[in-house]
PDB file of C-alpha atoms in Angstrom:
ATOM      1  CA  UNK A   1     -17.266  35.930 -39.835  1.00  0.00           C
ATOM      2  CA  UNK A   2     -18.366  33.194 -42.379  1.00  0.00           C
ATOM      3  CA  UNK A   3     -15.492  31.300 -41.331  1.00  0.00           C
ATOM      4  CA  UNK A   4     -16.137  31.553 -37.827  1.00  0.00           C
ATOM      5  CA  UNK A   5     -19.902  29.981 -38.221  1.00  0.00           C
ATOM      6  CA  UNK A   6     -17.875  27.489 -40.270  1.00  0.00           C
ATOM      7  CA  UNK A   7     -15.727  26.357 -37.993  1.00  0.00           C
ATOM      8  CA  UNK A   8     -18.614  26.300 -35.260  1.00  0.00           C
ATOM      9  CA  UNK A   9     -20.096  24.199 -37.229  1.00  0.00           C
ATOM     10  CA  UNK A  10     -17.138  21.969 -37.663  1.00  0.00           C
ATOM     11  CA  UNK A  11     -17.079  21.561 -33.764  1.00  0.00           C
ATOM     12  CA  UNK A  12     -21.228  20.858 -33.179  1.00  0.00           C
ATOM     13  CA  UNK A  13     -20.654  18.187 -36.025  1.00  0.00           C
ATOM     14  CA  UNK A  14     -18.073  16.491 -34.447  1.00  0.00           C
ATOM     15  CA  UNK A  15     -19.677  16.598 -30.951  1.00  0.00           C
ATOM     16  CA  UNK A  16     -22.601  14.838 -32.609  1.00  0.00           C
ATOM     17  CA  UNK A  17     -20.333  12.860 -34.503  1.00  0.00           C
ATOM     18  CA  UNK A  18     -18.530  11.221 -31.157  1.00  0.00           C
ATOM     19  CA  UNK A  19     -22.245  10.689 -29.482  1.00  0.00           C
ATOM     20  CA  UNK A  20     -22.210   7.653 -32.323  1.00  0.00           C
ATOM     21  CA  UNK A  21     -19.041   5.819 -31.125  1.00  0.00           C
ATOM     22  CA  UNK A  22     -20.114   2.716 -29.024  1.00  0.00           C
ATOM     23  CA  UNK A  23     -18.716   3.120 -24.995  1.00  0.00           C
ATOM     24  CA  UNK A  24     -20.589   0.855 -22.617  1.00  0.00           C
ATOM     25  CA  UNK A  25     -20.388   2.009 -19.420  1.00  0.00           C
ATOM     26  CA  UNK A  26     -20.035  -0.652 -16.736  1.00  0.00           C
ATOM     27  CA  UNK A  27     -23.414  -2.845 -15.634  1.00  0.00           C
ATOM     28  CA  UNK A  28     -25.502  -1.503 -12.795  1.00  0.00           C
ATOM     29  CA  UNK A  29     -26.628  -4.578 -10.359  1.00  0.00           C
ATOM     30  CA  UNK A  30     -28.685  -3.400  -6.889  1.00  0.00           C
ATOM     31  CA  UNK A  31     -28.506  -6.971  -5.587  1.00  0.00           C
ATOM     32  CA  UNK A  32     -24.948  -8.129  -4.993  1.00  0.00           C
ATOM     33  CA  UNK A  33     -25.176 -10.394  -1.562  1.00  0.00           C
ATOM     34  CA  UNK A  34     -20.976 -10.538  -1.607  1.00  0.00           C
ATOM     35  CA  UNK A  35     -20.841  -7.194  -0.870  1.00  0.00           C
ATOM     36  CA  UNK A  36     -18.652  -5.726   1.806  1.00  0.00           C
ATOM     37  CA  UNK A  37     -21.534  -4.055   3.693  1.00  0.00           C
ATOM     38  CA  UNK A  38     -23.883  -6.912   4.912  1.00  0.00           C
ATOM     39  CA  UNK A  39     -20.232  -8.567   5.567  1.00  0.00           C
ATOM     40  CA  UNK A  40     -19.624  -8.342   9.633  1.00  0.00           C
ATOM     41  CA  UNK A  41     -16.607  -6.212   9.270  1.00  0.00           C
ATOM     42  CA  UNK A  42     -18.399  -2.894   8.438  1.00  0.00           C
ATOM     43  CA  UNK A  43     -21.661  -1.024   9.642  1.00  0.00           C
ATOM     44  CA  UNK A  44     -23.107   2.183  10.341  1.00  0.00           C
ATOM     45  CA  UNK A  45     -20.656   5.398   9.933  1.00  0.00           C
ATOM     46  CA  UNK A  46     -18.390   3.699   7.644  1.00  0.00           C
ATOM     47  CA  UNK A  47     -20.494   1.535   6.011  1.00  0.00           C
ATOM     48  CA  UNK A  48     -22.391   5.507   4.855  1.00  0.00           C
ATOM     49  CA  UNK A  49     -18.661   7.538   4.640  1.00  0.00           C
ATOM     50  CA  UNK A  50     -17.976   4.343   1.714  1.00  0.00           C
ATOM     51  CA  UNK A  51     -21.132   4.537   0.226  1.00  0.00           C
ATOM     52  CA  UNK A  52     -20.902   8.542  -0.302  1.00  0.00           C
ATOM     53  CA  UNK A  53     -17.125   8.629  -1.212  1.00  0.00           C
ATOM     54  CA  UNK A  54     -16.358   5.005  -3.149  1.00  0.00           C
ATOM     55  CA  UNK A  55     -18.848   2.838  -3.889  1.00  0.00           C
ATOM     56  CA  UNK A  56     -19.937   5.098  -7.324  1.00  0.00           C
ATOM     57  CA  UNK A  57     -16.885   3.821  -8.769  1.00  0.00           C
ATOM     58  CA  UNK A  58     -15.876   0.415  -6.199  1.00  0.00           C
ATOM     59  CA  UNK A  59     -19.332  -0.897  -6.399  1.00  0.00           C
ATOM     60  CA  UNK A  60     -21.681  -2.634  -8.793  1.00  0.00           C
ATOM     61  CA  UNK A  61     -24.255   0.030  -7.820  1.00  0.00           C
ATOM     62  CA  UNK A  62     -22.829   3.258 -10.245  1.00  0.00           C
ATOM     63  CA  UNK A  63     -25.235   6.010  -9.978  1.00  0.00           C
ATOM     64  CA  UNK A  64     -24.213   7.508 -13.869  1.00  0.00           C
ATOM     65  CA  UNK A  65     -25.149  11.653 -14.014  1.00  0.00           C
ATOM     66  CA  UNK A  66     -26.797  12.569 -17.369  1.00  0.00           C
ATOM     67  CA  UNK A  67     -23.323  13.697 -18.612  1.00  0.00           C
ATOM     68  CA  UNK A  68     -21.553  10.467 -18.263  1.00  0.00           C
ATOM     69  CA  UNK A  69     -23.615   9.536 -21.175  1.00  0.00           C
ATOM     70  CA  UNK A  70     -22.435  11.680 -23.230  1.00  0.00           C
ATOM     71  CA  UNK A  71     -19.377  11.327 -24.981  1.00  0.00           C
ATOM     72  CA  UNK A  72     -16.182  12.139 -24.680  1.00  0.00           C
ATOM     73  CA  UNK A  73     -17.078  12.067 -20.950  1.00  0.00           C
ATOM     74  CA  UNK A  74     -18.621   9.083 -20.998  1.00  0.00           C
ATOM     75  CA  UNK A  75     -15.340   7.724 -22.628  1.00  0.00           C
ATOM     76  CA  UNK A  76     -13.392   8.763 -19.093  1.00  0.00           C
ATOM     77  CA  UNK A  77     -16.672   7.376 -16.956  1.00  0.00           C
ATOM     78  CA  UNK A  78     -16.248   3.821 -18.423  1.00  0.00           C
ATOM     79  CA  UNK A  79     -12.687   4.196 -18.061  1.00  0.00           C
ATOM     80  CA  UNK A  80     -12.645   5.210 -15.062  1.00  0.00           C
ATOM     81  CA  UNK A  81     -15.363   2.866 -13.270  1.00  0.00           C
ATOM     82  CA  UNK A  82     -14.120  -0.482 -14.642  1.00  0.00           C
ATOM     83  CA  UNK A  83     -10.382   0.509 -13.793  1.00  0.00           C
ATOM     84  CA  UNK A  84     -12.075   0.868 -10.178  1.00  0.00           C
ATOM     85  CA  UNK A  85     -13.954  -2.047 -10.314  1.00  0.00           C
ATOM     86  CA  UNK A  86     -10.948  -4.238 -11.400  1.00  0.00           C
ATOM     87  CA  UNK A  87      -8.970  -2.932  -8.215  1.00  0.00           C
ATOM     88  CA  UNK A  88     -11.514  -3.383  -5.792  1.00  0.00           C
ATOM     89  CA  UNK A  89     -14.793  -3.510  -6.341  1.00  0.00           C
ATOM     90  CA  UNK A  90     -16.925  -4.008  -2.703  1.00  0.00           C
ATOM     91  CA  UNK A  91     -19.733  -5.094  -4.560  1.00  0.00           C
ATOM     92  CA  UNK A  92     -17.736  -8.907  -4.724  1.00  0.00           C
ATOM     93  CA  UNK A  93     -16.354  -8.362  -1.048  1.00  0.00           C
ATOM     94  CA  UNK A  94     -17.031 -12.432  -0.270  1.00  0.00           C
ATOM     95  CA  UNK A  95     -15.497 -13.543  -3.436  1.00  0.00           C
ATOM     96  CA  UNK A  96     -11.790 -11.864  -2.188  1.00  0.00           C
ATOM     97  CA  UNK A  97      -9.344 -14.360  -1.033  1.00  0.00           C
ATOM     98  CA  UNK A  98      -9.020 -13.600   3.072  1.00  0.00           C
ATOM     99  CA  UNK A  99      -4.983 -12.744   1.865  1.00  0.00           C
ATOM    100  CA  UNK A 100      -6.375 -10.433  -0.987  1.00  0.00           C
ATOM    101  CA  UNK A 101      -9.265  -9.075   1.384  1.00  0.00           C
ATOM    102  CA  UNK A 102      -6.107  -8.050   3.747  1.00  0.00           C
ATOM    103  CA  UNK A 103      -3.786  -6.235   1.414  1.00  0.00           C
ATOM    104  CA  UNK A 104      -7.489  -4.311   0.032  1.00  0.00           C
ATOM    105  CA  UNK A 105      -7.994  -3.201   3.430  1.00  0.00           C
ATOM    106  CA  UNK A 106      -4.167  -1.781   3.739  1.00  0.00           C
ATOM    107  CA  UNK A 107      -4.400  -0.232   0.298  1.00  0.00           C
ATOM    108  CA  UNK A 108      -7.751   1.912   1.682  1.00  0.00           C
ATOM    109  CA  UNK A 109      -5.844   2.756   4.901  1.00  0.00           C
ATOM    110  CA  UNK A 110      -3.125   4.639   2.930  1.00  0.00           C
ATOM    111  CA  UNK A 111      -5.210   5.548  -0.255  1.00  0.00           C
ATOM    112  CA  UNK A 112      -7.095   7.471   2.083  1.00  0.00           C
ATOM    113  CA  UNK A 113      -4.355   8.915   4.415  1.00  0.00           C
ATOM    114  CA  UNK A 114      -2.244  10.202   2.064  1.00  0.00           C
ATOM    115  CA  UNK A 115      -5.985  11.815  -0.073  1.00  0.00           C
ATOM    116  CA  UNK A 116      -4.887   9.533  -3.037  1.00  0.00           C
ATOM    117  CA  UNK A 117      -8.594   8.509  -2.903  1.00  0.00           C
ATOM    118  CA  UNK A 118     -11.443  10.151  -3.757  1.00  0.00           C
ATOM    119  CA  UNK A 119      -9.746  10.952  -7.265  1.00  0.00           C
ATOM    120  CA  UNK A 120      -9.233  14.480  -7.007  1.00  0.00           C
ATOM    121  CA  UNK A 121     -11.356  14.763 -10.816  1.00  0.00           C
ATOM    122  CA  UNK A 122     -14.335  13.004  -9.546  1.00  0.00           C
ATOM    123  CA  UNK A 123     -14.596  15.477  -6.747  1.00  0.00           C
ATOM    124  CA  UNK A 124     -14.564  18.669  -8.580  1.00  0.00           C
ATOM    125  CA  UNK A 125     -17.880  16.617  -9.593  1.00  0.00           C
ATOM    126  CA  UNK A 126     -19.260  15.185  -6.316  1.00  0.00           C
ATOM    127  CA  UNK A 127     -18.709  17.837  -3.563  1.00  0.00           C
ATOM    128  CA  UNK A 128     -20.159  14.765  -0.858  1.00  0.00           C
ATOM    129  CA  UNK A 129     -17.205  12.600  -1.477  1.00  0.00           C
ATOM    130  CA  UNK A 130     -14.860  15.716  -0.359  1.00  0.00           C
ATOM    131  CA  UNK A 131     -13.808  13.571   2.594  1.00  0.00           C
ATOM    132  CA  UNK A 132     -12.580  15.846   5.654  1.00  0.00           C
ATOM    133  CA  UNK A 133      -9.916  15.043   7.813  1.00  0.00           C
ATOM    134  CA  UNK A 134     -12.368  13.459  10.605  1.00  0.00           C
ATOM    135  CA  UNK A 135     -13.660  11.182   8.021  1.00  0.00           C
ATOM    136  CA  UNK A 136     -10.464  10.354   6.669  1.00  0.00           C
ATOM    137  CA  UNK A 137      -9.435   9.362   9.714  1.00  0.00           C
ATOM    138  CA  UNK A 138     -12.695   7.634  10.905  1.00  0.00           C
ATOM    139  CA  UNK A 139     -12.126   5.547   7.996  1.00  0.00           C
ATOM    140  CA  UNK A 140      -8.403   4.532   8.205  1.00  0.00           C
ATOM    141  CA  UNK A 141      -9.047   3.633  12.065  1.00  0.00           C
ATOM    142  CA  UNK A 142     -11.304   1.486  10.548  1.00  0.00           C
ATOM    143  CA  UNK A 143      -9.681  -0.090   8.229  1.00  0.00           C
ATOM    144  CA  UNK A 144      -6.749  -0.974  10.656  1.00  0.00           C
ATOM    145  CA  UNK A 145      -9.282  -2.650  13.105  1.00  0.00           C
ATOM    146  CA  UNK A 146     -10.682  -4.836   9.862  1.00  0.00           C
ATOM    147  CA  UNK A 147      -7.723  -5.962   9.722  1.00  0.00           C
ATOM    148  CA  UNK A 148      -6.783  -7.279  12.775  1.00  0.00           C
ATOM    149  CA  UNK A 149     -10.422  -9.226  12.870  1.00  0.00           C
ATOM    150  CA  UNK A 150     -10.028 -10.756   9.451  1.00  0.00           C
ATOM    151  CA  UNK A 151      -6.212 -11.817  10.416  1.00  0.00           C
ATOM    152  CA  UNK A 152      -7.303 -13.548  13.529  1.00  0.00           C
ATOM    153  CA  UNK A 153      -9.151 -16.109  10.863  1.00  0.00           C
ATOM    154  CA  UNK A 154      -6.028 -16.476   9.658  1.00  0.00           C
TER     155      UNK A 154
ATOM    156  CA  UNK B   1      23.400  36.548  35.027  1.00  0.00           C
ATOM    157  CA  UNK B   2      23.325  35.720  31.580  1.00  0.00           C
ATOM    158  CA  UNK B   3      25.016  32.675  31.470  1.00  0.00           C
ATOM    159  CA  UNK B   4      22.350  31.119  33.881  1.00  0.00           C
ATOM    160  CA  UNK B   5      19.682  32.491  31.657  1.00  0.00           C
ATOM    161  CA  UNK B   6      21.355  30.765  28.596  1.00  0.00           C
ATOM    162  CA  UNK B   7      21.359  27.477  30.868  1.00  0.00           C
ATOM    163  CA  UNK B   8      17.245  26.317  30.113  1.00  0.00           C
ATOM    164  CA  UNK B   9      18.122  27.263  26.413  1.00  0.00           C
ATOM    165  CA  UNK B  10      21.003  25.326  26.047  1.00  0.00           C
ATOM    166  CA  UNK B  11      18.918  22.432  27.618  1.00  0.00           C
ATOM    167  CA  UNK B  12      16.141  22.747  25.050  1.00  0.00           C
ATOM    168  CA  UNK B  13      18.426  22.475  22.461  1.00  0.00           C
ATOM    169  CA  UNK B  14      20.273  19.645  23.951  1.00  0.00           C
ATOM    170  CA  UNK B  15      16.921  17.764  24.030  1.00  0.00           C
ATOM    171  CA  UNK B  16      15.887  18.067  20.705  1.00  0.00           C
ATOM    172  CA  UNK B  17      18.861  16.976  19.292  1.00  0.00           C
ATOM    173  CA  UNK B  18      18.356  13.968  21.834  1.00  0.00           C
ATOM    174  CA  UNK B  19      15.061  13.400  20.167  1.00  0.00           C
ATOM    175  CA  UNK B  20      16.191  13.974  16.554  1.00  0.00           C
ATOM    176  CA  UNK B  21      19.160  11.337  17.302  1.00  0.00           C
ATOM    177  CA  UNK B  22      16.562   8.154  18.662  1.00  0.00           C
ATOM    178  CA  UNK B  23      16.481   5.572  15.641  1.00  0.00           C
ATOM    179  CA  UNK B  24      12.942   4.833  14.783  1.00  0.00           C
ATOM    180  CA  UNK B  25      11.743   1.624  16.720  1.00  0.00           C
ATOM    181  CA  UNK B  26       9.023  -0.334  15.236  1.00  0.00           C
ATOM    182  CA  UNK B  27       6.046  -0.235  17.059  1.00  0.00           C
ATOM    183  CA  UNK B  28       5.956  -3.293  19.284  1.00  0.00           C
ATOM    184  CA  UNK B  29       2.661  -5.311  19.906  1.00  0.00           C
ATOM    185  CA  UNK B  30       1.130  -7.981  22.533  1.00  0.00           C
ATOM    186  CA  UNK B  31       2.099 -10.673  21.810  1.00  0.00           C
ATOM    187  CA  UNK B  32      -1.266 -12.451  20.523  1.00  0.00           C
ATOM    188  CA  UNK B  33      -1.146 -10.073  17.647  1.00  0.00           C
ATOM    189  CA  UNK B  34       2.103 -11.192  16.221  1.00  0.00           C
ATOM    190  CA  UNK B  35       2.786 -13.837  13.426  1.00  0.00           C
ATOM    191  CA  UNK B  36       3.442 -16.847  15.164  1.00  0.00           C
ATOM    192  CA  UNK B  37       5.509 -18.705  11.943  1.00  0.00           C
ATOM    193  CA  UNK B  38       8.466 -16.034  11.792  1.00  0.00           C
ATOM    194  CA  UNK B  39      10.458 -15.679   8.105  1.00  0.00           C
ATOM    195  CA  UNK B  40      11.614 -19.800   7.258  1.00  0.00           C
ATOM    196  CA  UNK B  41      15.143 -18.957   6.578  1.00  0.00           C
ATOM    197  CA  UNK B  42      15.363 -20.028   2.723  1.00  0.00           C
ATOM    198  CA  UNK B  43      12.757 -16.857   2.498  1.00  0.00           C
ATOM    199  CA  UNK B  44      15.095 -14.847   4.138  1.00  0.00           C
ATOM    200  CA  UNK B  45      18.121 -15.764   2.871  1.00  0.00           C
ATOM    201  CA  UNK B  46      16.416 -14.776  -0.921  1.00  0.00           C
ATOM    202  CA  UNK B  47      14.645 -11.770   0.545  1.00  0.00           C
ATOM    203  CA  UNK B  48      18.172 -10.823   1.761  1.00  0.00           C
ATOM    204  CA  UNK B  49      20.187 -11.078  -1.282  1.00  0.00           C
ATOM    205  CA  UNK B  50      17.570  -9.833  -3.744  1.00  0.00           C
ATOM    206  CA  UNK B  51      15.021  -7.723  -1.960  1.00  0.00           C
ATOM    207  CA  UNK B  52      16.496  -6.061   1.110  1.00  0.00           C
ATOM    208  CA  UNK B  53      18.658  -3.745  -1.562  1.00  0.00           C
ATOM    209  CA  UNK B  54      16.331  -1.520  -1.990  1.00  0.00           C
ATOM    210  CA  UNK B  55      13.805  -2.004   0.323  1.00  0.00           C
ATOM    211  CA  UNK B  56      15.693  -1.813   3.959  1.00  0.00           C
ATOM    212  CA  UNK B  57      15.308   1.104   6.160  1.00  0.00           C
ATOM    213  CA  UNK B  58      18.000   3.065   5.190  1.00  0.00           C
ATOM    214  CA  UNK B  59      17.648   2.854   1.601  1.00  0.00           C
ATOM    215  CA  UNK B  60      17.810   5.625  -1.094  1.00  0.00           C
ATOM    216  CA  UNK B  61      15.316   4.058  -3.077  1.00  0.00           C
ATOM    217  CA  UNK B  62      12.568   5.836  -1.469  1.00  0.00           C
ATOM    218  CA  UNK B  63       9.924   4.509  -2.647  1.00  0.00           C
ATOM    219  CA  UNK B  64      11.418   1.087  -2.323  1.00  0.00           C
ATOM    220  CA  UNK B  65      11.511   1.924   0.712  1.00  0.00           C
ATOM    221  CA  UNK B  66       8.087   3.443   1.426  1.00  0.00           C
ATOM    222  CA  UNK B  67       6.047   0.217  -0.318  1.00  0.00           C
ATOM    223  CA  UNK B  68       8.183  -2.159   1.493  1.00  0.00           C
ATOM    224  CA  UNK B  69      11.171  -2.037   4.309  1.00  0.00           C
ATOM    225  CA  UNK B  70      12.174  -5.223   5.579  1.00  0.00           C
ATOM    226  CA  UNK B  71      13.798  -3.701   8.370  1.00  0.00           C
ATOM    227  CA  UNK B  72      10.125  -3.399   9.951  1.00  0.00           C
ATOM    228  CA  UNK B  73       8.032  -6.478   8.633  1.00  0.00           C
ATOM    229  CA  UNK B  74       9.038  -8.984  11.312  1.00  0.00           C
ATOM    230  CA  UNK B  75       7.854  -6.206  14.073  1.00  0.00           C
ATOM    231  CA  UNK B  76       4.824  -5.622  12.429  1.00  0.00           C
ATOM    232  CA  UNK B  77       1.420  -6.823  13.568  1.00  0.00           C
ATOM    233  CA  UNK B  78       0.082 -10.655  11.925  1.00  0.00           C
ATOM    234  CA  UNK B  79      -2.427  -8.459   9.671  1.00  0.00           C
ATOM    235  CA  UNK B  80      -0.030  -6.075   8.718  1.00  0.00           C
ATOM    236  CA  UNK B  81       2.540  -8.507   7.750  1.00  0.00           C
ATOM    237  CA  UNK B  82      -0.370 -10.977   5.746  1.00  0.00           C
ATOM    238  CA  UNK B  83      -1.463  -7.665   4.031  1.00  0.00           C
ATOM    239  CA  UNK B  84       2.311  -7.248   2.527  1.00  0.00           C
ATOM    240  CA  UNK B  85       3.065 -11.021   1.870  1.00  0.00           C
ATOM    241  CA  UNK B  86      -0.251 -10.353   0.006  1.00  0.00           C
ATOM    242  CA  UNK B  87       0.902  -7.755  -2.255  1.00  0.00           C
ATOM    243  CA  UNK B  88       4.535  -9.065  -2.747  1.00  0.00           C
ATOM    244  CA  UNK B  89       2.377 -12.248  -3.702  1.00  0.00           C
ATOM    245  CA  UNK B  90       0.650  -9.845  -6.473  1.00  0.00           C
ATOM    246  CA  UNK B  91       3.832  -8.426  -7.648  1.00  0.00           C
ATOM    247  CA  UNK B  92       5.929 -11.615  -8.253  1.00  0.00           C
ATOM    248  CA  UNK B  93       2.569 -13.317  -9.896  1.00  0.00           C
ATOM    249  CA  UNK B  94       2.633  -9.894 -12.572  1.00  0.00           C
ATOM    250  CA  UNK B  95       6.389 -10.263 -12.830  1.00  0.00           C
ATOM    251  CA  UNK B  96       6.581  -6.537 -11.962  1.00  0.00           C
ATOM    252  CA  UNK B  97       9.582  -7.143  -8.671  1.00  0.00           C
ATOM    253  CA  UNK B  98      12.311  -6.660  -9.554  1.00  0.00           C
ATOM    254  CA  UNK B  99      12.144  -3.876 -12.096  1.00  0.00           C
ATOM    255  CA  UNK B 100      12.838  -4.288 -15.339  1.00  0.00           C
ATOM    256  CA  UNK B 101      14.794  -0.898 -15.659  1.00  0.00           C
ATOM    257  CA  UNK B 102      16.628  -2.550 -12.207  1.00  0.00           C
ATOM    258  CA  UNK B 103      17.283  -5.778 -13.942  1.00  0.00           C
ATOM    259  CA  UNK B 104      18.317  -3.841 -16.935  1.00  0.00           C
ATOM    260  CA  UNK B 105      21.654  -2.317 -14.798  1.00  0.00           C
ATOM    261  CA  UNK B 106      21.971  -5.486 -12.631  1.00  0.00           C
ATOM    262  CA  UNK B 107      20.789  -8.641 -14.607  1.00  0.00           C
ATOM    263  CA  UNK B 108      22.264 -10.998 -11.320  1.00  0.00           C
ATOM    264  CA  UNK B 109      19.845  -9.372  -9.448  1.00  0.00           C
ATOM    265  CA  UNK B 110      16.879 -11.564 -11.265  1.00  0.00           C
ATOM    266  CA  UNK B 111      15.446 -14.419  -9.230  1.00  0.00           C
ATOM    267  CA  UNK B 112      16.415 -17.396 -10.368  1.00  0.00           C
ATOM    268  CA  UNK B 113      12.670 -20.147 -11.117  1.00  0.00           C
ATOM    269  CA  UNK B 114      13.722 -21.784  -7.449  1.00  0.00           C
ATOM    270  CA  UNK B 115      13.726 -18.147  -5.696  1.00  0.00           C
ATOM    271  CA  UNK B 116      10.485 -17.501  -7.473  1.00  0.00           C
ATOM    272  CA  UNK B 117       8.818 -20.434  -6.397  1.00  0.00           C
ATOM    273  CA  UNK B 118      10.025 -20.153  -2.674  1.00  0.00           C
ATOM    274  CA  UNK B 119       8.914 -16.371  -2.421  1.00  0.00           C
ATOM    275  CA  UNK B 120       5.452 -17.280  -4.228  1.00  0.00           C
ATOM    276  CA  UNK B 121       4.948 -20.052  -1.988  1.00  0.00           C
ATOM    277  CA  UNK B 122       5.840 -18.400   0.599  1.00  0.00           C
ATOM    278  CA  UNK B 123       3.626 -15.151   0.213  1.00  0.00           C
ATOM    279  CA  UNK B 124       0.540 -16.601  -0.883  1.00  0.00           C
ATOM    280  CA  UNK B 125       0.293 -17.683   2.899  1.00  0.00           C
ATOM    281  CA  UNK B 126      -1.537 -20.859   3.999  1.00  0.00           C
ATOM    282  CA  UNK B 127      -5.106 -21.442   2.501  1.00  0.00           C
ATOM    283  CA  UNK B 128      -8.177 -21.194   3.760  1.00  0.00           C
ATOM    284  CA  UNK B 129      -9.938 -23.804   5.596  1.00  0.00           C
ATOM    285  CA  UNK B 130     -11.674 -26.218   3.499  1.00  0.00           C
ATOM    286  CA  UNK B 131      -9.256 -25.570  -0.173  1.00  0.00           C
TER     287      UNK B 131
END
C-alpha cells in the first residue's frame, strides 16, 4: 500500500515536473489582412466550413483550450499547429506565389476527399470540425472552382 | 423457354464486361480551359526517360502513380496541370524525386544538373506580372 502512494507520488511529481519545461505554442494575431478570407476567391459557406474545421491549426488565429497549456499536451499542440502553419497557413493567403496558391488549393481538394483532413486526433477533440460528407463535398467543389479562377491569371 | 429467358441475362453480363473493358479516358475540357504552351519537348524527352517509369498509367508503383501519371497531365485542365508543375517544382527544389531508396537500385536513373535545371525551369511556370 505504502508503495502504491509512493509511486503515485512519483507520477504527480513528474506531471508537475514537465509543467516547467519551456513549449511556446505558436503566436495568436486577429489582424492578418493576407488572409484567404477577405481574398475574392472565398465567402460565405466556405469561408464558415474553413473557419470551423481548419483555420485552429491553418490560421494565425489558434483558439488554444485550457489543456493545450498544459504539458505533455501542449508539447503535441505546438507541434502540431506550427507543422500546420508551415504547410499552409490561410492566415498569409496573399503572400503565396499564384503557382504555390494552385497546388494549396489541389492539396485541400484531396486532403479533404479522401478525410485525410481534419486530423482524425483533433476531432476526437472538436466534434464541429467532424466534417460530413455534404461539407466535404461543398468544400472540394470549391476548391476546384478556385482553381480555375486563379489559373485564368495565369 | 428457358433459353429465351437466359437471353436478357446473358446480355447483362455481356454489358458489363463491355463496361469493365473501356480504358479510362481523361476527362476532356473546352478548349479555353486548356494550357495553351503544351510540354516543350526537352521537358518531355527528360520526363520520359526519368519520370514516366513510375508514374504512367499503368504503373505498379501505385502511389507513383496516384501523386502523378503522366499519361493524364496533358488532358488535364490549365489549373490542374499549374497545380502539379507546382508540386513537382517543390519536390525537385527538396531533392526528394527521384527517391533515394529508387536511386539506391538504379543510380542512372538520377537527373543529371542539365535535367534538373530544365525540369525546375520548367515547373516553376512563368512569373507573375510585374517580377
Amino acid at each position: 500500500m505504502k508503495v502504491w502512494h509512493y509511486s503515485g507520488l512519483v507520477v504527480a511529481l513528474i506531471i508537475l515536473g514537465i509543467q516547467l519545461v519551456p513549449t511556446e505554442l505558436p503566436e495568436v494575431t486577429q489582424d492578418n489582412p493576407g488572409d484567404l478570407i477577405g481574398s475574392r476567391i472565398v465567402d460565405g459557406e466556405v469561408a464558415d466550413l474553413l473557419q470551423t474545421a481548419c483555420y485552429n491549426c491553418h490560421s494565425n488565429v489558434t483558439q488554444y483550450p485550457w489543456y493545450s497549456h498544459v504539458a505533455p499536451v501542449s508539447w503535441l499542440v505546438a507541434k502540431d499547429v506550427k507543422m500546420a502553419r508551415e504547410e499552409v497557413n490561410f492566415s498569409i493567403w496573399s503572400e503565396y506565389e499564384l503557382m504555390d496558391q494552385l497546388a494549396i488549393l489541389d492539396d485541400i481538394y484531396s486532403t479533404v476527399e479522401e478525410k485525410h483532413m481534419p486530423l482524425p486526433i483533433y476531432i476526437t477533440m472538436h466534434a464541429e470540425a467532424d466534417l460530413d460528407d455534404t461539407q466535404r463535398q461543398k468544400i472540394i467543389e470549391w476548391a476546384e472552382a478556385a482553381m480555375d479562377i486563379l489559373a485564368e491569371e495565369y | 423457354m428457358k433459353r429465351i429467358a437466359l437471353l436478357p441475362a446473358a446480355a447483362i453480363v455481356g454489358l458489363l464486361f463491355f463496361q469493365a473493358s473501356q480504358k479510362p479516358e481523361a476527362e476532356k475540357h473546352p478548349d479555353f480551359l486548356l494550357f495553351d504552351a503544351k510540354m516543350p519537348a526537352n521537358v518531355k524527352a527528360i520526363v520520359d526517360q526519368k519520370c514516366y517509369g513510375c508514374h504512367n498509367a499503368e504503373s505498379k508503383n501505385e502511389k507513383g502513380k496516384k501523386k502523378l501519371d503522366w499519361d493524364f497531365f496533358e488532358a488535364e485542365k490549365k489549373s490542374k496541370q499549374l497545380a502539379t508543375m507546382s508540386k513537382i517544382n517543390e519536390v525537385l527544389t527538396e531533392g526528394d524525386m527521384p527517391p533515394a531508396r529508387f536511386l539506391e537500385n538504379k543510380p542512372e536513373g538520377k537527373l543529371s544538373e542539365e535535367e534538373m535545371a530544365i525540369l525546375k525551369e520548367w515547373s516553376a511556370g512563368k512569373k507573375k506580372k510585374g517580377e
